[in-house]
CSV table of C-alpha atoms in Angstrom, one decimal:
chain,number,residue,atom,x,y,z
A,1,MET,CA,6.0,-20.3,-38.0
A,2,MET,CA,8.8,-17.8,-38.1
A,3,LYS,CA,9.9,-16.6,-41.6
A,4,THR,CA,13.5,-16.6,-42.7
A,5,SER,CA,13.2,-12.9,-43.3
A,6,GLU,CA,12.5,-12.4,-39.6
A,7,ILE,CA,15.8,-13.9,-38.6
A,8,THR,CA,18.3,-11.3,-37.4
A,9,GLY,CA,22.1,-11.4,-37.0
A,10,VAL,CA,21.8,-11.5,-33.3
A,11,MET,CA,19.6,-14.6,-33.4
A,12,ILE,CA,22.3,-16.4,-35.4
A,13,GLN,CA,24.9,-15.2,-32.8
A,14,TYR,CA,22.8,-16.5,-29.9
A,15,TYR,CA,22.1,-19.7,-31.6
A,16,MET,CA,25.8,-20.4,-32.0
A,17,THR,CA,26.7,-19.6,-28.5
A,18,CYS,CA,23.6,-20.8,-26.6
A,19,PRO,CA,20.3,-22.1,-28.0
A,20,ARG,CA,18.7,-21.4,-24.6
A,21,GLU,CA,19.7,-17.8,-24.8
A,22,LEU,CA,18.1,-17.7,-28.2
A,23,TRP,CA,14.9,-19.1,-26.9
A,24,LEU,CA,14.7,-16.6,-24.1
A,25,TYR,CA,15.4,-13.8,-26.5
A,26,LEU,CA,12.8,-15.0,-28.9
A,27,ASN,CA,10.3,-15.0,-26.1
A,28,GLN,CA,11.1,-11.4,-25.1
A,29,ILE,CA,12.9,-12.4,-21.9
A,30,ASN,CA,15.9,-10.1,-21.8
A,31,MET,CA,18.0,-9.9,-18.8
A,32,ASN,CA,20.5,-7.4,-20.0
A,33,TYR,CA,19.4,-4.5,-17.8
A,34,ASP,CA,22.4,-4.6,-15.5
A,35,ASN,CA,25.1,-6.2,-17.5
A,36,ASP,CA,28.0,-3.8,-17.9
A,37,ASP,CA,29.4,-5.6,-20.9
A,38,ILE,CA,26.4,-4.7,-22.9
A,39,ASP,CA,26.8,-1.0,-22.1
A,40,ILE,CA,30.5,-1.2,-23.0
A,41,GLY,CA,29.6,-2.9,-26.3
A,42,LYS,CA,27.1,-0.1,-27.1
A,43,LEU,CA,29.7,2.5,-26.3
A,44,ILE,CA,32.3,0.9,-28.5
A,45,HIS,CA,29.7,0.9,-31.4
A,46,GLU,CA,29.0,4.5,-30.9
A,47,THR,CA,32.5,5.8,-30.5
A,48,SER,CA,34.5,3.9,-33.0
A,49,TYR,CA,34.7,4.2,-36.8
A,50,LYS,CA,33.1,7.6,-36.7
A,51,ARG,CA,34.1,8.5,-40.2
A,52,GLU,CA,32.3,5.5,-41.7
A,53,LYS,CA,28.7,5.2,-42.8
A,54,LYS,CA,27.1,3.2,-40.0
A,55,GLU,CA,24.1,1.0,-39.4
A,56,ILE,CA,23.2,0.1,-42.9
A,57,ARG,CA,19.8,-1.6,-42.8
A,58,ILE,CA,18.8,-4.2,-45.3
A,59,ASP,CA,15.4,-5.9,-44.5
A,60,ASN,CA,15.8,-7.2,-40.9
A,61,VAL,CA,19.6,-7.0,-40.6
A,62,VAL,CA,21.8,-4.1,-39.8
A,63,PHE,CA,25.4,-3.9,-40.9
A,64,ASP,CA,27.6,-2.0,-38.5
A,65,PHE,CA,29.3,-0.3,-41.5
A,66,ILE,CA,30.4,-1.1,-45.1
A,67,GLN,CA,33.2,-0.1,-47.4
A,68,THR,CA,33.3,-0.4,-51.2
A,69,ASN,CA,36.6,-0.7,-52.9
A,70,ASP,CA,36.7,-3.3,-55.8
A,71,LYS,CA,34.5,-5.4,-53.6
A,72,LEU,CA,31.8,-4.7,-51.0
A,73,THR,CA,33.0,-5.4,-47.4
A,74,VAL,CA,30.6,-5.7,-44.5
A,75,PHE,CA,32.1,-4.8,-41.1
A,76,GLU,CA,30.9,-6.1,-37.7
A,77,VAL,CA,32.3,-4.3,-34.7
A,78,LYS,CA,32.8,-6.4,-31.5
A,79,LYS,CA,34.1,-5.7,-28.1
A,80,SER,CA,36.3,-8.7,-27.7
A,81,SER,CA,37.7,-11.5,-29.8
A,82,LYS,CA,37.1,-14.0,-27.1
A,83,LEU,CA,33.9,-15.4,-28.3
A,84,THR,CA,34.0,-15.1,-32.1
A,85,ILE,CA,32.1,-18.2,-33.2
A,86,GLY,CA,28.7,-16.4,-32.9
A,87,ALA,CA,30.0,-13.2,-34.4
A,88,LYS,CA,31.6,-15.1,-37.3
A,89,TYR,CA,28.3,-16.8,-38.2
A,90,GLN,CA,26.4,-13.5,-37.8
A,91,LEU,CA,28.7,-12.1,-40.5
A,92,TYR,CA,28.4,-15.2,-42.6
A,93,TYR,CA,24.7,-14.8,-42.5
A,94,TYR,CA,25.0,-11.2,-43.7
A,95,LEU,CA,27.1,-12.4,-46.6
A,96,TYR,CA,24.6,-15.1,-47.3
A,97,ILE,CA,21.8,-12.6,-47.5
A,98,LEU,CA,23.8,-10.5,-49.9
A,99,LYS,CA,24.7,-13.5,-52.0
A,100,LYS,CA,21.0,-14.4,-52.3
A,101,ALA,CA,20.5,-10.9,-53.6
A,102,GLY,CA,23.2,-11.4,-56.1
A,103,ILE,CA,25.9,-9.4,-54.4
A,104,ASP,CA,29.3,-10.9,-53.8
A,105,ALA,CA,30.7,-9.5,-50.6
A,106,GLU,CA,33.4,-10.1,-48.0
A,107,GLY,CA,33.2,-9.7,-44.3
A,108,MET,CA,35.4,-8.2,-41.7
A,109,LEU,CA,35.2,-8.7,-37.9
A,110,VAL,CA,36.8,-5.8,-36.2
A,111,PHE,CA,37.8,-5.4,-32.5
A,112,PRO,CA,38.7,-1.7,-32.1
A,113,LYS,CA,39.8,-2.2,-28.5
A,114,GLU,CA,42.2,-4.9,-29.5
A,115,ARG,CA,43.2,-3.3,-32.8
A,116,LYS,CA,42.5,-6.6,-34.5
A,117,ARG,CA,40.5,-7.7,-37.5
A,118,ILE,CA,39.4,-11.1,-38.9
A,119,PRO,CA,38.4,-11.5,-42.6
A,120,ILE,CA,35.4,-13.6,-43.2
A,121,ILE,CA,34.7,-15.4,-46.5
A,122,LEU,CA,31.6,-17.3,-47.4
A,123,THR,CA,32.1,-20.7,-48.9
A,124,ASP,CA,29.6,-23.3,-50.2
A,125,GLU,CA,30.2,-25.4,-47.1
A,126,ILE,CA,29.3,-22.5,-44.9
A,127,ILE,CA,26.2,-21.7,-46.9
A,128,ASP,CA,24.9,-25.3,-46.2
A,129,LYS,CA,25.6,-24.7,-42.5
A,130,ILE,CA,23.8,-21.4,-42.5
A,131,GLU,CA,20.8,-23.0,-44.1
A,132,LYS,CA,20.7,-25.7,-41.4
A,133,ILE,CA,21.1,-23.0,-38.7
A,134,LEU,CA,18.1,-21.1,-40.1
A,135,GLN,CA,16.0,-24.3,-39.9
A,136,ASN,CA,17.1,-24.9,-36.4
A,137,ILE,CA,16.3,-21.4,-35.3
A,138,LYS,CA,12.8,-21.7,-36.6
A,139,GLN,CA,12.4,-25.0,-34.8
A,140,ILE,CA,13.6,-23.4,-31.5
A,141,ALA,CA,11.1,-20.6,-32.0
A,142,THR,CA,8.3,-23.1,-31.9
A,143,GLN,CA,9.4,-24.8,-28.7
A,144,GLU,CA,7.1,-24.4,-25.7
A,145,LYS,CA,9.9,-24.8,-23.2
A,146,PRO,CA,13.4,-23.3,-23.1
A,147,PRO,CA,16.2,-25.7,-24.0
A,148,GLN,CA,17.9,-27.1,-20.9
A,149,GLU,CA,20.7,-25.0,-19.6
A,150,GLU,CA,24.3,-26.2,-20.2
A,151,GLN,CA,27.3,-25.0,-18.3
A,152,LYS,CA,29.7,-23.3,-20.6
A,153,PRO,CA,32.9,-21.4,-19.8
A,154,TYR,CA,31.3,-18.1,-20.8
A,155,CYS,CA,28.1,-18.5,-18.7
A,156,LYS,CA,29.4,-16.4,-15.9
A,157,ARG,CA,29.6,-13.3,-18.1
A,158,CYS,CA,26.1,-13.9,-19.5
A,159,SER,CA,23.3,-11.7,-18.3
A,160,TYR,CA,21.0,-14.8,-18.1
A,161,ASN,CA,23.5,-16.6,-15.8
A,162,GLU,CA,21.4,-16.2,-12.6
A,163,LEU,CA,18.2,-17.1,-14.3
A,164,CYS,CA,19.8,-20.3,-15.6
A,165,MET,CA,21.8,-21.4,-12.6
A,166,ILE,CA,19.3,-20.7,-9.8
B,1,MET,CA,9.7,16.6,5.7
B,2,GLY,CA,11.3,17.9,2.6
B,3,ILE,CA,11.4,18.1,-1.2
B,4,LEU,CA,12.9,15.8,-3.8
B,5,TYR,CA,14.0,17.7,-6.8
B,6,ARG,CA,16.2,17.3,-9.8
B,7,LYS,CA,19.3,19.3,-10.6
B,8,GLU,CA,20.6,18.4,-14.0
B,9,ASN,CA,20.9,14.6,-13.7
B,10,THR,CA,21.2,14.5,-10.0
B,11,LEU,CA,18.4,13.8,-7.6
B,12,LYS,CA,18.5,16.1,-4.6
B,13,PHE,CA,16.7,16.2,-1.3
B,14,LYS,CA,16.2,19.5,0.5
B,15,ASN,CA,14.7,20.4,3.8
B,16,LYS,CA,15.3,23.1,6.4
B,17,ASP,CA,18.5,21.5,7.7
B,18,MET,CA,20.1,20.1,4.6
B,19,ASP,CA,20.4,20.0,0.8
B,20,ILE,CA,21.9,16.8,-0.3
B,21,SER,CA,22.5,14.8,-3.4
B,22,ILE,CA,21.2,11.2,-3.7
B,23,PRO,CA,23.3,8.9,-5.8
B,24,ILE,CA,20.6,7.5,-8.0
B,25,HIS,CA,22.6,4.5,-9.2
B,26,ALA,CA,23.4,3.5,-5.6
B,27,ILE,CA,19.8,3.2,-4.4
B,28,ASN,CA,17.2,0.6,-4.8
B,29,GLU,CA,14.1,2.5,-3.8
B,30,ILE,CA,13.0,5.5,-1.8
B,31,ASN,CA,10.8,5.2,1.3
B,32,CYS,CA,9.1,8.2,2.6
B,33,TYR,CA,8.0,8.2,6.2
B,34,ASP,CA,7.3,11.8,6.5
B,35,LYS,CA,5.8,14.4,4.2
B,36,VAL,CA,7.9,14.5,1.0
B,37,SER,CA,7.1,16.6,-2.0
B,38,LEU,CA,8.3,15.4,-5.4
B,39,LYS,CA,9.0,18.0,-8.1
B,40,SER,CA,8.1,16.9,-11.6
B,41,GLY,CA,11.8,16.8,-12.6
B,42,ALA,CA,12.5,14.4,-9.8
B,43,ILE,CA,9.6,12.2,-10.8
B,44,THR,CA,10.8,12.1,-14.4
B,45,LEU,CA,14.3,11.1,-13.3
B,46,LEU,CA,13.1,8.5,-10.9
B,47,GLN,CA,10.8,6.9,-13.5
B,48,HIS,CA,13.7,6.9,-16.0
B,49,GLU,CA,16.0,5.3,-13.5
B,50,LYS,CA,13.3,2.9,-12.5
B,51,ILE,CA,13.3,3.7,-8.9
B,52,ILE,CA,10.2,3.0,-6.9
B,53,VAL,CA,9.1,5.6,-4.3
B,54,ASN,CA,7.1,4.2,-1.4
B,55,PHE,CA,5.0,6.3,0.9
B,56,PHE,CA,4.1,5.5,4.5
B,57,ASN,CA,1.7,7.3,6.8
B,58,LYS,CA,2.6,8.8,10.1
B,59,TYR,CA,2.1,5.4,11.8
B,60,GLY,CA,4.5,3.8,9.4
B,61,TYR,CA,1.8,2.0,7.4
B,62,TYR,CA,2.4,1.6,3.7
B,63,THR,CA,0.1,3.9,1.8
B,64,GLY,CA,1.2,3.4,-1.8
B,65,SER,CA,4.0,3.6,-4.4
B,66,LEU,CA,5.1,5.7,-7.3
B,67,TYR,CA,5.7,2.8,-9.6
B,68,PRO,CA,7.7,3.4,-12.7
B,69,ARG,CA,6.5,2.3,-16.1
B,70,ILE,CA,6.9,-1.4,-16.6
B,71,ASN,CA,10.4,-2.0,-17.8
B,72,LEU,CA,10.5,-5.7,-18.3
B,73,ASN,CA,7.5,-6.8,-20.2
B,74,SER,CA,6.8,-10.2,-21.4
B,75,GLY,CA,3.2,-10.9,-22.2
B,76,MET,CA,3.9,-14.6,-22.2
B,77,ILE,CA,5.0,-14.6,-18.6
B,78,VAL,CA,2.0,-12.7,-17.4
B,79,VAL,CA,-0.3,-15.1,-19.2
B,80,LYS,CA,1.5,-18.0,-17.7
B,81,GLN,CA,1.3,-16.4,-14.3
B,82,ALA,CA,-2.4,-15.9,-14.6
B,83,LEU,CA,-3.0,-19.4,-15.9
B,84,THR,CA,-0.9,-20.9,-13.0
B,85,TYR,CA,-3.1,-18.9,-10.6
B,86,ASP,CA,-6.2,-20.0,-12.2
B,87,ASN,CA,-5.4,-23.7,-12.0
B,88,ASN,CA,-6.1,-25.0,-8.5
B,89,GLN,CA,-3.5,-27.7,-8.6
B,90,LYS,CA,-0.8,-25.5,-10.0
B,91,ARG,CA,-1.6,-22.7,-7.7
B,92,CYS,CA,-1.7,-24.9,-4.6
B,93,PHE,CA,1.7,-26.4,-5.6
B,94,ILE,CA,3.4,-23.0,-5.4
B,95,ALA,CA,1.5,-21.8,-2.4
B,96,HIS,CA,2.2,-25.0,-0.5
B,97,GLU,CA,5.9,-24.8,-1.4
B,98,MET,CA,6.0,-21.2,-0.2
B,99,VAL,CA,4.5,-22.2,3.2
B,100,ASN,CA,6.9,-25.0,3.3
B,101,GLY,CA,9.8,-22.6,2.9
B,102,MET,CA,8.4,-20.3,5.5
B,103,LYS,CA,8.1,-23.1,8.0
B,104,HIS,CA,11.7,-24.2,7.3
B,105,ASN,CA,12.9,-20.7,7.8
B,106,MET,CA,11.0,-20.2,11.0
B,107,ILE,CA,12.5,-23.4,12.4
B,108,LYS,CA,16.0,-22.5,11.2
B,109,THR,CA,15.7,-19.1,12.9
B,110,LEU,CA,14.7,-20.6,16.2
B,111,LYS,CA,17.4,-23.2,16.0
B,112,TYR,CA,20.0,-20.4,15.5
B,113,TYR,CA,18.8,-18.9,18.8
B,114,LYS,CA,18.6,-22.3,20.5
B,115,LYS,CA,22.3,-22.6,19.8
B,116,LYS,CA,22.8,-19.3,21.5
B,117,GLY,CA,21.3,-20.9,24.6
B,118,LYS,CA,17.6,-19.9,24.3
B,119,ASN,CA,15.0,-22.3,25.5
B,120,LEU,CA,13.2,-23.0,22.3
B,121,ASN,CA,12.8,-26.7,22.1
B,122,ASP,CA,9.0,-26.7,22.6
B,123,TYR,CA,8.4,-24.2,19.9
B,124,ILE,CA,10.7,-26.0,17.4
B,125,GLU,CA,9.0,-29.3,18.1
B,126,GLN,CA,5.6,-27.7,17.7
B,127,LEU,CA,6.5,-26.1,14.4
B,128,GLU,CA,8.1,-29.2,13.1
B,129,LYS,CA,5.0,-31.3,13.7
B,130,GLU,CA,2.6,-28.7,12.4
B,131,PRO,CA,1.3,-30.2,9.1
B,132,ILE,CA,0.9,-28.1,6.0
B,133,LEU,CA,-2.4,-29.2,4.6
B,134,ASP,CA,-2.9,-29.3,0.9
B,135,GLY,CA,-5.7,-29.7,-1.7
B,136,ASN,CA,-7.2,-26.2,-1.7
B,137,ILE,CA,-5.9,-22.8,-0.9
B,138,ASN,CA,-8.0,-22.3,2.3
B,139,LYS,CA,-6.3,-25.4,3.9
B,140,ILE,CA,-2.9,-24.1,3.0
B,141,LEU,CA,-3.7,-20.6,4.3
B,142,SER,CA,-5.0,-22.0,7.6
B,143,SER,CA,-1.8,-24.0,8.0
B,144,GLU,CA,0.1,-20.8,7.3
B,145,GLY,CA,-1.9,-19.0,10.0
B,146,LYS,CA,-1.2,-21.7,12.5
B,147,LEU,CA,2.5,-21.6,11.9
B,148,TRP,CA,2.7,-17.9,12.6
B,149,GLN,CA,0.5,-18.4,15.7
B,150,THR,CA,3.1,-20.9,17.0
B,151,TYR,CA,6.1,-18.9,15.8
B,152,TYR,CA,5.4,-15.4,17.2
B,153,PRO,CA,5.1,-16.4,20.9
B,154,SER,CA,8.5,-18.0,20.7
B,155,PHE,CA,9.9,-14.4,20.6
B,156,ASN,CA,9.4,-14.3,24.3
B,157,GLN,CA,12.2,-16.8,24.8
B,158,ILE,CA,14.5,-14.8,22.5
B,159,THR,CA,14.1,-11.2,23.6
B,160,LYS,CA,14.3,-10.0,27.1
B,161,LYS,CA,11.8,-7.2,26.6
B,162,PHE,CA,8.6,-6.5,24.8
B,163,PRO,CA,6.5,-9.7,25.3
B,164,ILE,CA,4.0,-10.8,22.7
B,165,GLN,CA,1.0,-13.0,23.3
B,166,LYS,CA,-0.4,-13.0,19.8
B,167,ARG,CA,0.0,-11.1,16.6
B,168,GLU,CA,-2.2,-8.0,16.6
B,169,PHE,CA,-2.1,-5.3,14.0
B,170,ARG,CA,-4.1,-2.3,12.8
B,171,PRO,CA,-3.3,-1.1,15.4
B,172,PRO,CA,-0.5,-3.0,17.0
B,173,THR,CA,-1.3,-3.1,20.7
B,174,ASN,CA,2.2,-3.5,22.1
B,175,GLU,CA,5.8,-2.9,21.2
B,176,MET,CA,6.6,-6.2,19.7
B,177,ASN,CA,3.6,-6.2,17.4
B,178,SER,CA,4.5,-2.8,16.3
B,179,LEU,CA,8.1,-3.9,15.5
B,180,ILE,CA,6.8,-6.8,13.5
B,181,SER,CA,4.3,-4.6,11.6
B,182,PHE,CA,6.9,-2.1,10.8
B,183,GLY,CA,9.5,-4.7,9.7
B,184,ASN,CA,6.9,-6.5,7.5
B,185,SER,CA,5.9,-3.3,5.7
B,186,LEU,CA,9.6,-2.6,5.0
B,187,LEU,CA,10.1,-6.1,3.7
B,188,TYR,CA,7.0,-5.7,1.5
B,189,THR,CA,8.4,-2.7,-0.2
B,190,THR,CA,11.8,-4.3,-0.7
B,191,THR,CA,10.1,-7.3,-2.2
B,192,LEU,CA,8.1,-5.1,-4.5
B,193,SER,CA,11.3,-3.5,-5.8
B,194,GLU,CA,12.8,-6.8,-6.5
B,195,ILE,CA,9.8,-8.1,-8.3
B,196,TYR,CA,9.9,-5.0,-10.4
B,197,HIS,CA,13.2,-6.2,-11.7
B,198,THR,CA,11.8,-9.5,-12.9
B,199,TYR,CA,9.2,-10.2,-15.5
B,200,LEU,CA,6.6,-11.2,-12.9
B,201,HIS,CA,3.4,-9.2,-12.6
B,202,PRO,CA,3.2,-8.0,-9.0
B,203,SER,CA,-0.5,-8.4,-8.6
B,204,ILE,CA,-0.9,-12.0,-9.6
B,205,SER,CA,-0.1,-14.0,-6.5
B,206,PHE,CA,-0.5,-17.6,-5.4
B,207,LEU,CA,-0.6,-17.9,-1.6
B,208,HIS,CA,-2.5,-14.6,-1.1
B,209,GLU,CA,-5.5,-13.6,-3.1
B,210,PRO,CA,-4.8,-11.3,-6.0
B,211,ARG,CA,-8.1,-9.6,-5.1
B,212,GLU,CA,-6.4,-7.8,-2.2
B,213,ARG,CA,-5.8,-4.2,-2.9
B,214,ARG,CA,-2.1,-4.7,-2.8
B,215,PHE,CA,0.7,-6.0,-5.0
B,216,SER,CA,-0.1,-9.4,-3.5
B,217,LEU,CA,2.8,-11.3,-5.1
B,218,ALA,CA,5.1,-9.1,-2.9
B,219,CYS,CA,3.1,-10.5,0.1
B,220,ASP,CA,3.7,-14.0,-1.1
B,221,LEU,CA,7.4,-13.7,-1.4
B,222,ALA,CA,7.9,-11.5,1.6
B,223,ASP,CA,6.4,-14.2,3.8
B,224,ILE,CA,9.2,-16.6,3.0
B,225,PHE,CA,11.8,-14.1,4.1
B,226,LYS,CA,10.2,-12.7,7.2
B,227,PRO,CA,11.9,-15.1,9.7
B,228,LEU,CA,15.3,-14.5,8.2
B,229,ILE,CA,15.1,-10.8,7.6
B,230,VAL,CA,12.5,-9.2,9.8
B,231,SER,CA,12.6,-11.4,12.9
B,232,ARG,CA,16.4,-11.4,13.0
B,233,THR,CA,16.5,-7.6,12.7
B,234,ILE,CA,14.0,-7.3,15.6
B,235,PHE,CA,16.0,-9.7,17.8
B,236,LYS,CA,19.2,-7.8,17.3
B,237,LEU,CA,17.6,-4.4,17.9
B,238,VAL,CA,15.8,-5.4,21.1
B,239,ASN,CA,18.5,-7.6,22.6
B,240,THR,CA,21.3,-5.1,22.1
B,241,ASN,CA,19.0,-2.3,23.5
B,242,MET,CA,19.3,-0.4,20.3
B,243,ILE,CA,15.6,0.0,20.5
B,244,ASN,CA,14.0,0.5,23.9
B,245,GLU,CA,10.9,2.0,25.5
B,246,LYS,CA,11.8,5.5,24.6
B,247,HIS,CA,11.5,4.7,20.9
B,248,PHE,CA,7.8,4.1,21.0
B,249,THR,CA,4.8,6.4,21.1
B,250,HIS,CA,1.4,5.3,22.5
B,251,ASP,CA,-1.3,6.6,20.3
B,252,ALA,CA,-4.4,4.6,19.2
B,253,GLY,CA,-1.9,1.8,19.1
B,254,VAL,CA,1.8,1.5,19.9
B,255,TYR,CA,4.1,2.8,17.2
B,256,LEU,CA,7.8,3.4,16.6
B,257,ASN,CA,8.7,7.1,16.8
B,258,LYS,CA,11.0,8.8,14.3
B,259,LYS,CA,14.2,7.9,16.1
B,260,GLY,CA,13.0,4.3,16.5
B,261,ARG,CA,12.2,4.0,12.8
B,262,GLU,CA,15.6,5.4,11.9
B,263,LYS,CA,17.3,2.7,14.0
B,264,PHE,CA,15.1,0.0,12.6
B,265,ILE,CA,15.7,1.0,9.0
B,266,GLN,CA,19.4,1.2,9.5
B,267,GLU,CA,19.6,-2.3,11.0
B,268,TYR,CA,17.2,-3.6,8.4
B,269,ASN,CA,19.3,-2.3,5.6
B,270,ASN,CA,22.4,-3.9,7.1
B,271,LYS,CA,20.5,-7.1,7.2
B,272,LEU,CA,19.6,-6.8,3.5
B,273,LYS,CA,23.2,-6.2,2.6
B,274,THR,CA,24.4,-9.3,4.4
B,275,THR,CA,25.9,-11.7,1.9
B,276,ILE,CA,26.0,-15.4,1.8
B,277,LYS,CA,27.7,-17.8,-0.6
B,278,HIS,CA,25.1,-19.3,-2.9
B,279,PRO,CA,25.6,-23.0,-3.5
B,280,THR,CA,24.4,-23.1,-7.2
B,281,LEU,CA,25.4,-19.6,-8.3
B,282,ASN,CA,28.8,-20.2,-6.8
B,283,LYS,CA,29.1,-16.6,-5.6
B,284,LYS,CA,28.1,-14.3,-2.8
B,285,VAL,CA,24.6,-12.9,-2.9
B,286,SER,CA,23.0,-10.4,-0.6
B,287,TYR,CA,19.8,-11.2,1.4
B,288,ARG,CA,18.1,-8.6,-0.8
B,289,TYR,CA,19.2,-10.4,-4.0
B,290,LEU,CA,17.8,-13.7,-2.7
B,291,ILE,CA,14.4,-12.2,-3.0
B,292,ARG,CA,14.9,-11.4,-6.7
B,293,LEU,CA,16.2,-14.9,-7.2
B,294,GLU,CA,13.0,-16.2,-5.8
B,295,GLY,CA,11.2,-14.4,-8.6
B,296,TYR,CA,13.5,-16.0,-11.1
B,297,LYS,CA,12.6,-19.4,-9.7
B,298,LEU,CA,8.9,-18.7,-10.1
B,299,ILE,CA,9.5,-17.7,-13.7
B,300,LYS,CA,11.4,-20.9,-14.4
B,301,HIS,CA,8.6,-22.9,-12.8
B,302,MET,CA,6.0,-21.3,-15.0
B,303,LEU,CA,8.1,-21.8,-18.1
B,304,GLU,CA,8.3,-25.5,-17.1
B,305,ASP,CA,12.0,-25.1,-17.0
B,306,LYS,CA,12.6,-26.1,-13.4
B,307,THR,CA,10.2,-27.0,-10.6
B,308,TYR,CA,9.9,-24.3,-8.0
B,309,GLU,CA,11.6,-24.9,-4.7
B,310,SER,CA,11.1,-22.1,-2.2
B,311,PHE,CA,14.0,-20.4,-0.5
B,312,LYS,CA,15.1,-22.4,2.5
B,313,THR,CA,18.0,-21.1,4.6
B,314,TRP,CA,20.8,-23.6,3.8
B,315,TRP,CA,23.4,-22.3,6.3
């Protein structure tokens, strides 16, 4: 059985967008070798916010960068604001981990290409949801078979698209 | 003859007539039909860019590959692949379906030429009624053998030149056999490159025995595509006179000469680049890419995600 401490931000993100993608990822099947979006994403990570302290690692999660004014803010850099549901929950999860450690923090989703930012605040309601998600992820990790594919509008940009649709 | 070397991050090929750059992101693999030396820098670059280099001897036989470090590695899939091979029922299911696809593609190819006015009714009928036995791998293999035995003589109705009585190789005894051998070895290497880009292990096969000293999964998948890719290339080359008597040498067997191989490879590559609208992917895919998709289907089958259905020309 997978431990909660093994769950990463990317798993939360995958779970929210596509449980099948999560299963494949958990089983080391990655198809991202010729997806340009992934290279672009990497490049954005590397080239933006150069003055900030980047890649802060706590246990199994990595924050893109943080800022401390009166409150700690965790930043997550994304290429596009099109598919934010996964990114939001990824950040909620980071805030959740910090909260468990007794740190009250806020989140900020940033889209350097779009010059846009979305503040993220953890509520009790979301904490419940996160806990449910963690349970579900552990359950998916035990499944023998991948969850059935489902046609979603963003499938055609996904690197697993051909594996799913063939 | 020449040398492959690296200059900064560019792959270069040099011989006495030329010194050219090879755009490494635009190639799928490198096939060497003549003596080619690889400098260590070139090898590092090729390995890093995950390009397979295949070597052929002076007769055009495949001798081996410089195979990059395994890039896509999933222990789970290799285990499942081995377990599928080891289970007679599971193995036979895949092997049978592969032969079924092959048969379909043979018939489809002949029907295409029938429409062009070739007298192929007898062959089509014979292929159609040829049963694919099941139950153990030897029965499936003998059915496969019979299908090819029926299929190859039909070439005499399609091409004006280079008659073939039966398939003979090592060495090919006439022009047509030599064309088939050469085309098959090309398809083998293409298939190997495509398998490399999936999680499948190239040595664990279903129709062929993994005991053969080859990447036998490439033999399995190549067989399904031979009628579409190799046969059609040959028919075009022979019927348009792009390849004729002067492109062969008679040695211990009959072989394509350098010019003949060039023509063949050119036409073969055109064939691989041909695209077709895929019904479920809803986009155009190349014939080459169809081979990789076949690998994906096997992966899905082994994950019990979707039952394997071999490639059958749908157009």
